[in-house]
Amino acid sequence: MNLIERVVAISRRRSPWICRLNAGSCNGCDIEITPLLSPRYDAEQLGVELHGTPKHADIVLISGTLTLRSREAILDIYAQVPNPKAVVALGSCPASGNVFAGSPLVLSESLDSVVPVDVWVPGCPPRPQAILDGIARAAKLLEDGATKSQLQNWLGRLS
Amino acid sequence: MNAVWSYLIAFAVWPGLLFAAPLGWLELWFMRKLVARLQGRRGPPFFQPFFDFMKLLGKETVIPRGVNRGIFLALPLVSVGAVTAALAIVPLPGNPVPSLPGDVVLLLYLMEVPVLCEVLAGYVSRSIYGQVAAMREALLSLAYNLPFLVAIIAMAQEAGSFQMSALQAAPYGVVHLLAGATFLLALPARMKLNPFSIANAEHEIVADSHIEYSGPPLALFKLSHAVELVLLTELFAVVFIPATPWPLLNLLVYLAAGVAVLGGVTLLATATARLRLAQAFRFYWVWGGIASAVTMAATLVR
Ligand code: SF4
């Protein structure tokens, strides 16, 4: 790894820009993201910026049980995030469907079967510090080139 | 040959890219840190703008379908090039570029190019948000350019020449104060800061006209903005702050003045909410117009 690649890798950890994707959440998880940017947790210390467009994001925070209608949207938005990218699943919903599991309107499968998830943040809703920790871990994975999408690209180049 | 070299050095080294980029990052960091401190937060670490830039350089560029690839990629390059060329003309101490008659006109023209690039970037991206941002940017530039241009033209009238060095050397007088105030009036809108952050309103139109940009082109747009901050603050310092015979002292005074101006506009930005386009327009055409009229009158009575 030469010097510039090394600086770029470090920058990936120091400047994780996030965008949020509500895939059918009750809003409980989403509302816990707001305090991250407020004085108490101040995610900007870690270089976190919240962006509205997936084109500017490095990390997508996906919250909520996956509904039948949100599947396409998740795939579409995930595809718009430029590489390298990481996915953080917020709350119990993306993992299991949580209290909505079994409803005819939800997918009833884990988010991992739609897009590759790098970090799971459990809780219903998760605490803000847990979300921040999830972002920091995803940023570290981006630095190491170890997010699932980075590994897939790497494998794709090998074969 | 000599002149060509001095232009190249001015463009690439001082006061061009090599120094302007770190200086712009420093100013960006200062503004973000000040906003954070005023909001009771810790704020970003010192190297944050640099990390943001390097990270974007290492990212993939996604070009939307149906967008003209050449124009899409050329716009950020043109923007950085024009704003750096404009900075190269500003007679900062140690700037090797020879002073030409009429370089003020060239400077004013080059300063409009980044605005034009942003407007075009919004339109070529084919995103509806980008187009709204581009329309707002174009209209807003019609508003803030009235006091901005009058401030510079009044100084040229005062100095009796359209030459940067003449503007810099003009004997200090009341016109300096009036034109300086008029210039400051236009500054928040030129920097797209808060009461006038209408074109980059992230809550209504998601992002500014770079919404479809990602990777290195976005990094170049961010760089262009950083250099533009340096350009605007140093232009203010060079034209409106009296120069001393000692270049090094001048340089320190100019840099300090730049930081002070940025602190002022950042204070304003944190203390205010966003105006609507019509309100910003009325503000600039009424108060900007009055300030411009007073400034012009002051140059003529003398
Ligand atoms: S995990 Fe809990 S708080 Fe989060 S979206 Fe699901 S139900 Fe709501």
PDB file of N, CA and C in Angstrom, chain B residues 37-114:
ATOM      1  N   ARG B  37     -18.767  25.232  18.266  1.00  0.00           N
ATOM      2  CA  ARG B  37     -18.578  25.811  19.601  1.00  0.00           C
ATOM      3  C   ARG B  37     -19.777  26.678  19.972  1.00  0.00           C
ATOM      4  N   LEU B  38     -20.313  27.414  18.989  1.00  0.00           N
ATOM      5  CA  LEU B  38     -21.461  28.271  19.281  1.00  0.00           C
ATOM      6  C   LEU B  38     -22.696  27.448  19.604  1.00  0.00           C
ATOM      7  N   GLN B  39     -22.750  26.213  19.080  1.00  0.00           N
ATOM      8  CA  GLN B  39     -23.887  25.346  19.374  1.00  0.00           C
ATOM      9  C   GLN B  39     -23.620  24.479  20.595  1.00  0.00           C
ATOM     10  N   GLY B  40     -22.484  24.673  21.259  1.00  0.00           N
ATOM     11  CA  GLY B  40     -22.171  23.871  22.437  1.00  0.00           C
ATOM     12  C   GLY B  40     -21.652  22.499  22.101  1.00  0.00           C
ATOM     13  N   ARG B  41     -21.076  22.312  20.924  1.00  0.00           N
ATOM     14  CA  ARG B  41     -20.520  21.016  20.541  1.00  0.00           C
ATOM     15  C   ARG B  41     -19.005  21.091  20.515  1.00  0.00           C
ATOM     16  N   ARG B  42     -18.368  19.933  20.379  1.00  0.00           N
ATOM     17  CA  ARG B  42     -16.909  19.916  20.292  1.00  0.00           C
ATOM     18  C   ARG B  42     -16.436  20.313  18.899  1.00  0.00           C
ATOM     19  N   GLY B  43     -17.150  19.839  17.884  1.00  0.00           N
ATOM     20  CA  GLY B  43     -16.782  20.200  16.524  1.00  0.00           C
ATOM     21  C   GLY B  43     -15.769  19.242  15.917  1.00  0.00           C
ATOM     22  N   PRO B  44     -15.522  19.404  14.616  1.00  0.00           N
ATOM     23  CA  PRO B  44     -14.666  18.457  13.892  1.00  0.00           C
ATOM     24  C   PRO B  44     -13.193  18.635  14.232  1.00  0.00           C
ATOM     25  N   PRO B  45     -12.402  17.572  14.099  1.00  0.00           N
ATOM     26  CA  PRO B  45     -10.959  17.698  14.319  1.00  0.00           C
ATOM     27  C   PRO B  45     -10.303  18.566  13.251  1.00  0.00           C
ATOM     28  N   PHE B  46      -9.071  18.986  13.525  1.00  0.00           N
ATOM     29  CA  PHE B  46      -8.406  19.989  12.698  1.00  0.00           C
ATOM     30  C   PHE B  46      -8.288  19.573  11.235  1.00  0.00           C
ATOM     31  N   PHE B  47      -7.983  18.294  10.998  1.00  0.00           N
ATOM     32  CA  PHE B  47      -7.746  17.872   9.618  1.00  0.00           C
ATOM     33  C   PHE B  47      -9.015  17.452   8.883  1.00  0.00           C
ATOM     34  N   GLN B  48     -10.191  17.731   9.481  1.00  0.00           N
ATOM     35  CA  GLN B  48     -11.434  17.211   8.910  1.00  0.00           C
ATOM     36  C   GLN B  48     -11.629  17.550   7.427  1.00  0.00           C
ATOM     37  N   PRO B  49     -11.511  18.827   7.004  1.00  0.00           N
ATOM     38  CA  PRO B  49     -11.735  19.095   5.578  1.00  0.00           C
ATOM     39  C   PRO B  49     -10.755  18.341   4.677  1.00  0.00           C
ATOM     40  N   PHE B  50      -9.522  18.179   5.145  1.00  0.00           N
ATOM     41  CA  PHE B  50      -8.541  17.414   4.368  1.00  0.00           C
ATOM     42  C   PHE B  50      -8.974  15.945   4.251  1.00  0.00           C
ATOM     43  N   PHE B  51      -9.411  15.363   5.358  1.00  0.00           N
ATOM     44  CA  PHE B  51      -9.871  13.970   5.307  1.00  0.00           C
ATOM     45  C   PHE B  51     -11.068  13.824   4.377  1.00  0.00           C
ATOM     46  N   ASP B  52     -11.998  14.785   4.466  1.00  0.00           N
ATOM     47  CA  ASP B  52     -13.167  14.716   3.585  1.00  0.00           C
ATOM     48  C   ASP B  52     -12.722  14.707   2.127  1.00  0.00           C
ATOM     49  N   PHE B  53     -11.764  15.585   1.813  1.00  0.00           N
ATOM     50  CA  PHE B  53     -11.299  15.690   0.423  1.00  0.00           C
ATOM     51  C   PHE B  53     -10.625  14.396  -0.023  1.00  0.00           C
ATOM     52  N   MET B  54      -9.714  13.877   0.817  1.00  0.00           N
ATOM     53  CA  MET B  54      -8.989  12.669   0.424  1.00  0.00           C
ATOM     54  C   MET B  54      -9.934  11.481   0.282  1.00  0.00           C
ATOM     55  N   LYS B  55     -10.908  11.411   1.179  1.00  0.00           N
ATOM     56  CA  LYS B  55     -11.844  10.295   1.092  1.00  0.00           C
ATOM     57  C   LYS B  55     -12.632  10.351  -0.218  1.00  0.00           C
ATOM     58  N   LEU B  56     -13.086  11.565  -0.571  1.00  0.00           N
ATOM     59  CA  LEU B  56     -13.849  11.691  -1.816  1.00  0.00           C
ATOM     60  C   LEU B  56     -12.989  11.328  -3.015  1.00  0.00           C
ATOM     61  N   LEU B  57     -11.684  11.684  -2.956  1.00  0.00           N
ATOM     62  CA  LEU B  57     -10.799  11.321  -4.071  1.00  0.00           C
ATOM     63  C   LEU B  57     -10.765   9.814  -4.270  1.00  0.00           C
ATOM     64  N   GLY B  58     -10.883   9.062  -3.176  1.00  0.00           N
ATOM     65  CA  GLY B  58     -10.785   7.613  -3.277  1.00  0.00           C
ATOM     66  C   GLY B  58     -12.095   6.924  -3.546  1.00  0.00           C
ATOM     67  N   LYS B  59     -13.137   7.700  -3.832  1.00  0.00           N
ATOM     68  CA  LYS B  59     -14.434   7.056  -4.045  1.00  0.00           C
ATOM     69  C   LYS B  59     -14.764   6.931  -5.522  1.00  0.00           C
ATOM     70  N   GLU B  60     -15.740   6.076  -5.767  1.00  0.00           N
ATOM     71  CA  GLU B  60     -16.177   5.838  -7.141  1.00  0.00           C
ATOM     72  C   GLU B  60     -17.013   7.034  -7.616  1.00  0.00           C
ATOM     73  N   THR B  61     -17.011   7.293  -8.916  1.00  0.00           N
ATOM     74  CA  THR B  61     -17.877   8.330  -9.468  1.00  0.00           C
ATOM     75  C   THR B  61     -19.059   7.668 -10.150  1.00  0.00           C
ATOM     76  N   VAL B  62     -20.233   7.979  -9.665  1.00  0.00           N
ATOM     77  CA  VAL B  62     -21.440   7.437 -10.292  1.00  0.00           C
ATOM     78  C   VAL B  62     -22.005   8.513 -11.196  1.00  0.00           C
ATOM     79  N   ILE B  63     -22.108   8.212 -12.491  1.00  0.00           N
ATOM     80  CA  ILE B  63     -22.665   9.196 -13.420  1.00  0.00           C
ATOM     81  C   ILE B  63     -24.088   8.768 -13.765  1.00  0.00           C
ATOM     82  N   PRO B  64     -25.055   9.642 -13.521  1.00  0.00           N
ATOM     83  CA  PRO B  64     -26.443   9.254 -13.787  1.00  0.00           C
ATOM     84  C   PRO B  64     -26.658   8.941 -15.271  1.00  0.00           C
ATOM     85  N   ARG B  65     -27.623   8.088 -15.521  1.00  0.00           N
ATOM     86  CA  ARG B  65     -27.893   7.701 -16.904  1.00  0.00           C
ATOM     87  C   ARG B  65     -28.425   8.904 -17.683  1.00  0.00           C
ATOM     88  N   GLY B  66     -28.011   9.018 -18.938  1.00  0.00           N
ATOM     89  CA  GLY B  66     -28.541  10.075 -19.789  1.00  0.00           C
ATOM     90  C   GLY B  66     -27.876  11.427 -19.582  1.00  0.00           C
ATOM     91  N   VAL B  67     -26.785  11.449 -18.793  1.00  0.00           N
ATOM     92  CA  VAL B  67     -26.097  12.716 -18.545  1.00  0.00           C
ATOM     93  C   VAL B  67     -24.858  12.775 -19.426  1.00  0.00           C
ATOM     94  N   ASN B  68     -24.600  13.946 -19.993  1.00  0.00           N
ATOM     95  CA  ASN B  68     -23.431  14.111 -20.846  1.00  0.00           C
ATOM     96  C   ASN B  68     -22.158  14.000 -20.004  1.00  0.00           C
ATOM     97  N   ARG B  69     -21.422  12.915 -20.223  1.00  0.00           N
ATOM     98  CA  ARG B  69     -20.268  12.583 -19.404  1.00  0.00           C
ATOM     99  C   ARG B  69     -19.202  13.676 -19.406  1.00  0.00           C
ATOM    100  N   GLY B  70     -18.910  14.182 -20.596  1.00  0.00           N
ATOM    101  CA  GLY B  70     -17.844  15.173 -20.717  1.00  0.00           C
ATOM    102  C   GLY B  70     -18.144  16.430 -19.921  1.00  0.00           C
ATOM    103  N   ILE B  71     -19.362  16.977 -20.114  1.00  0.00           N
ATOM    104  CA  ILE B  71     -19.715  18.203 -19.404  1.00  0.00           C
ATOM    105  C   ILE B  71     -19.767  17.937 -17.907  1.00  0.00           C
ATOM    106  N   PHE B  72     -20.346  16.799 -17.542  1.00  0.00           N
ATOM    107  CA  PHE B  72     -20.499  16.444 -16.123  1.00  0.00           C
ATOM    108  C   PHE B  72     -19.146  16.458 -15.425  1.00  0.00           C
ATOM    109  N   LEU B  73     -18.126  15.900 -16.084  1.00  0.00           N
ATOM    110  CA  LEU B  73     -16.814  15.808 -15.443  1.00  0.00           C
ATOM    111  C   LEU B  73     -16.007  17.091 -15.611  1.00  0.00           C
ATOM    112  N   ALA B  74     -16.286  17.858 -16.680  1.00  0.00           N
ATOM    113  CA  ALA B  74     -15.483  19.065 -16.917  1.00  0.00           C
ATOM    114  C   ALA B  74     -15.855  20.195 -15.970  1.00  0.00           C
ATOM    115  N   LEU B  75     -17.143  20.264 -15.573  1.00  0.00           N
ATOM    116  CA  LEU B  75     -17.590  21.420 -14.772  1.00  0.00           C
ATOM    117  C   LEU B  75     -16.782  21.632 -13.497  1.00  0.00           C
ATOM    118  N   PRO B  76     -16.567  20.580 -12.660  1.00  0.00           N
ATOM    119  CA  PRO B  76     -15.767  20.835 -11.454  1.00  0.00           C
ATOM    120  C   PRO B  76     -14.342  21.265 -11.766  1.00  0.00           C
ATOM    121  N   LEU B  77     -13.763  20.740 -12.844  1.00  0.00           N
ATOM    122  CA  LEU B  77     -12.401  21.146 -13.220  1.00  0.00           C
ATOM    123  C   LEU B  77     -12.356  22.622 -13.594  1.00  0.00           C
ATOM    124  N   VAL B  78     -13.322  23.034 -14.426  1.00  0.00           N
ATOM    125  CA  VAL B  78     -13.379  24.440 -14.844  1.00  0.00           C
ATOM    126  C   VAL B  78     -13.560  25.335 -13.624  1.00  0.00           C
ATOM    127  N   SER B  79     -14.397  24.868 -12.692  1.00  0.00           N
ATOM    128  CA  SER B  79     -14.678  25.662 -11.501  1.00  0.00           C
ATOM    129  C   SER B  79     -13.402  25.886 -10.689  1.00  0.00           C
ATOM    130  N   VAL B  80     -12.663  24.804 -10.422  1.00  0.00           N
ATOM    131  CA  VAL B  80     -11.414  24.943  -9.654  1.00  0.00           C
ATOM    132  C   VAL B  80     -10.420  25.797 -10.423  1.00  0.00           C
ATOM    133  N   GLY B  81     -10.315  25.559 -11.730  1.00  0.00           N
ATOM    134  CA  GLY B  81      -9.358  26.296 -12.536  1.00  0.00           C
ATOM    135  C   GLY B  81      -9.638  27.787 -12.506  1.00  0.00           C
ATOM    136  N   ALA B  82     -10.920  28.152 -12.670  1.00  0.00           N
ATOM    137  CA  ALA B  82     -11.262  29.578 -12.741  1.00  0.00           C
ATOM    138  C   ALA B  82     -11.026  30.256 -11.403  1.00  0.00           C
ATOM    139  N   VAL B  83     -11.413  29.580 -10.327  1.00  0.00           N
ATOM    140  CA  VAL B  83     -11.304  30.248  -9.036  1.00  0.00           C
ATOM    141  C   VAL B  83      -9.828  30.375  -8.647  1.00  0.00           C
ATOM    142  N   THR B  84      -9.002  29.397  -9.032  1.00  0.00           N
ATOM    143  CA  THR B  84      -7.576  29.500  -8.729  1.00  0.00           C
ATOM    144  C   THR B  84      -6.927  30.574  -9.585  1.00  0.00           C
ATOM    145  N   ALA B  85      -7.347  30.668 -10.855  1.00  0.00           N
ATOM    146  CA  ALA B  85      -6.807  31.710 -11.724  1.00  0.00           C
ATOM    147  C   ALA B  85      -7.157  33.091 -11.179  1.00  0.00           C
ATOM    148  N   ALA B  86      -8.382  33.205 -10.632  1.00  0.00           N
ATOM    149  CA  ALA B  86      -8.781  34.484 -10.051  1.00  0.00           C
ATOM    150  C   ALA B  86      -7.900  34.817  -8.855  1.00  0.00           C
ATOM    151  N   LEU B  87      -7.634  33.801  -8.030  1.00  0.00           N
ATOM    152  CA  LEU B  87      -6.797  34.039  -6.849  1.00  0.00           C
ATOM    153  C   LEU B  87      -5.383  34.430  -7.254  1.00  0.00           C
ATOM    154  N   ALA B  88      -4.918  33.869  -8.386  1.00  0.00           N
ATOM    155  CA  ALA B  88      -3.554  34.161  -8.835  1.00  0.00           C
ATOM    156  C   ALA B  88      -3.390  35.626  -9.217  1.00  0.00           C
ATOM    157  N   ILE B  89      -4.505  36.310  -9.539  1.00  0.00           N
ATOM    158  CA  ILE B  89      -4.411  37.725  -9.928  1.00  0.00           C
ATOM    159  C   ILE B  89      -4.354  38.630  -8.709  1.00  0.00           C
ATOM    160  N   VAL B  90      -4.907  38.170  -7.579  1.00  0.00           N
ATOM    161  CA  VAL B  90      -4.980  39.029  -6.388  1.00  0.00           C
ATOM    162  C   VAL B  90      -3.558  39.347  -5.925  1.00  0.00           C
ATOM    163  N   PRO B  91      -3.208  40.636  -5.793  1.00  0.00           N
ATOM    164  CA  PRO B  91      -1.815  41.006  -5.461  1.00  0.00           C
ATOM    165  C   PRO B  91      -1.491  40.783  -3.989  1.00  0.00           C
ATOM    166  N   LEU B  92      -1.483  39.525  -3.580  1.00  0.00           N
ATOM    167  CA  LEU B  92      -1.025  39.214  -2.225  1.00  0.00           C
ATOM    168  C   LEU B  92       0.486  39.406  -2.189  1.00  0.00           C
ATOM    169  N   PRO B  93       1.056  39.693  -1.023  1.00  0.00           N
ATOM    170  CA  PRO B  93       2.512  39.877  -0.964  1.00  0.00           C
ATOM    171  C   PRO B  93       3.225  38.633  -1.489  1.00  0.00           C
ATOM    172  N   GLY B  94       4.210  38.839  -2.372  1.00  0.00           N
ATOM    173  CA  GLY B  94       4.964  37.712  -2.895  1.00  0.00           C
ATOM    174  C   GLY B  94       4.357  37.083  -4.126  1.00  0.00           C
ATOM    175  N   ASN B  95       3.196  37.586  -4.554  1.00  0.00           N
ATOM    176  CA  ASN B  95       2.586  37.050  -5.771  1.00  0.00           C
ATOM    177  C   ASN B  95       3.430  37.476  -6.982  1.00  0.00           C
ATOM    178  N   PRO B  96       3.944  36.509  -7.767  1.00  0.00           N
ATOM    179  CA  PRO B  96       4.863  36.859  -8.854  1.00  0.00           C
ATOM    180  C   PRO B  96       4.202  37.452 -10.096  1.00  0.00           C
ATOM    181  N   VAL B  97       2.856  37.435 -10.157  1.00  0.00           N
ATOM    182  CA  VAL B  97       2.186  37.853 -11.391  1.00  0.00           C
ATOM    183  C   VAL B  97       2.325  39.356 -11.600  1.00  0.00           C
ATOM    184  N   PRO B  98       2.695  39.790 -12.813  1.00  0.00           N
ATOM    185  CA  PRO B  98       2.763  41.234 -13.086  1.00  0.00           C
ATOM    186  C   PRO B  98       1.362  41.831 -13.087  1.00  0.00           C
ATOM    187  N   SER B  99       1.271  43.063 -12.599  1.00  0.00           N
ATOM    188  CA  SER B  99      -0.028  43.722 -12.547  1.00  0.00           C
ATOM    189  C   SER B  99      -0.349  44.291 -13.925  1.00  0.00           C
ATOM    190  N   LEU B 100      -1.507  43.940 -14.467  1.00  0.00           N
ATOM    191  CA  LEU B 100      -1.880  44.394 -15.804  1.00  0.00           C
ATOM    192  C   LEU B 100      -2.985  45.430 -15.700  1.00  0.00           C
ATOM    193  N   PRO B 101      -3.051  46.365 -16.651  1.00  0.00           N
ATOM    194  CA  PRO B 101      -4.207  47.260 -16.654  1.00  0.00           C
ATOM    195  C   PRO B 101      -5.470  46.438 -16.935  1.00  0.00           C
ATOM    196  N   GLY B 102      -6.494  46.663 -16.155  1.00  0.00           N
ATOM    197  CA  GLY B 102      -7.754  45.970 -16.417  1.00  0.00           C
ATOM    198  C   GLY B 102      -7.864  44.609 -15.801  1.00  0.00           C
ATOM    199  N   ASP B 103      -6.919  44.223 -14.915  1.00  0.00           N
ATOM    200  CA  ASP B 103      -7.049  42.867 -14.371  1.00  0.00           C
ATOM    201  C   ASP B 103      -8.211  42.743 -13.392  1.00  0.00           C
ATOM    202  N   VAL B 104      -8.749  43.870 -12.921  1.00  0.00           N
ATOM    203  CA  VAL B 104      -9.935  43.797 -12.062  1.00  0.00           C
ATOM    204  C   VAL B 104     -11.102  43.195 -12.839  1.00  0.00           C
ATOM    205  N   VAL B 105     -11.223  43.594 -14.094  1.00  0.00           N
ATOM    206  CA  VAL B 105     -12.316  43.082 -14.925  1.00  0.00           C
ATOM    207  C   VAL B 105     -12.156  41.582 -15.106  1.00  0.00           C
ATOM    208  N   LEU B 106     -10.918  41.164 -15.368  1.00  0.00           N
ATOM    209  CA  LEU B 106     -10.644  39.736 -15.524  1.00  0.00           C
ATOM    210  C   LEU B 106     -10.995  38.989 -14.244  1.00  0.00           C
ATOM    211  N   LEU B 107     -10.606  39.560 -13.111  1.00  0.00           N
ATOM    212  CA  LEU B 107     -10.882  38.941 -11.819  1.00  0.00           C
ATOM    213  C   LEU B 107     -12.383  38.781 -11.618  1.00  0.00           C
ATOM    214  N   LEU B 108     -13.137  39.855 -11.882  1.00  0.00           N
ATOM    215  CA  LEU B 108     -14.583  39.792 -11.677  1.00  0.00           C
ATOM    216  C   LEU B 108     -15.201  38.738 -12.593  1.00  0.00           C
ATOM    217  N   TYR B 109     -14.688  38.662 -13.817  1.00  0.00           N
ATOM    218  CA  TYR B 109     -15.227  37.653 -14.732  1.00  0.00           C
ATOM    219  C   TYR B 109     -14.927  36.252 -14.215  1.00  0.00           C
ATOM    220  N   LEU B 110     -13.662  36.017 -13.840  1.00  0.00           N
ATOM    221  CA  LEU B 110     -13.288  34.681 -13.374  1.00  0.00           C
ATOM    222  C   LEU B 110     -14.080  34.286 -12.126  1.00  0.00           C
ATOM    223  N   MET B 111     -14.418  35.277 -11.308  1.00  0.00           N
ATOM    224  CA  MET B 111     -15.163  34.941 -10.097  1.00  0.00           C
ATOM    225  C   MET B 111     -16.579  34.502 -10.396  1.00  0.00           C
ATOM    226  N   GLU B 112     -17.095  34.848 -11.566  1.00  0.00           N
ATOM    227  CA  GLU B 112     -18.446  34.412 -11.912  1.00  0.00           C
ATOM    228  C   GLU B 112     -18.458  32.987 -12.456  1.00  0.00           C
ATOM    229  N   VAL B 113     -17.293  32.491 -12.880  1.00  0.00           N
ATOM    230  CA  VAL B 113     -17.274  31.174 -13.528  1.00  0.00           C
ATOM    231  C   VAL B 113     -17.702  30.047 -12.578  1.00  0.00           C
ATOM    232  N   PRO B 114     -17.216  30.009 -11.296  1.00  0.00           N
ATOM    233  CA  PRO B 114     -17.689  28.940 -10.413  1.00  0.00           C
ATOM    234  C   PRO B 114     -19.207  28.951 -10.228  1.00  0.00           C
TER     235      PRO B 114
END
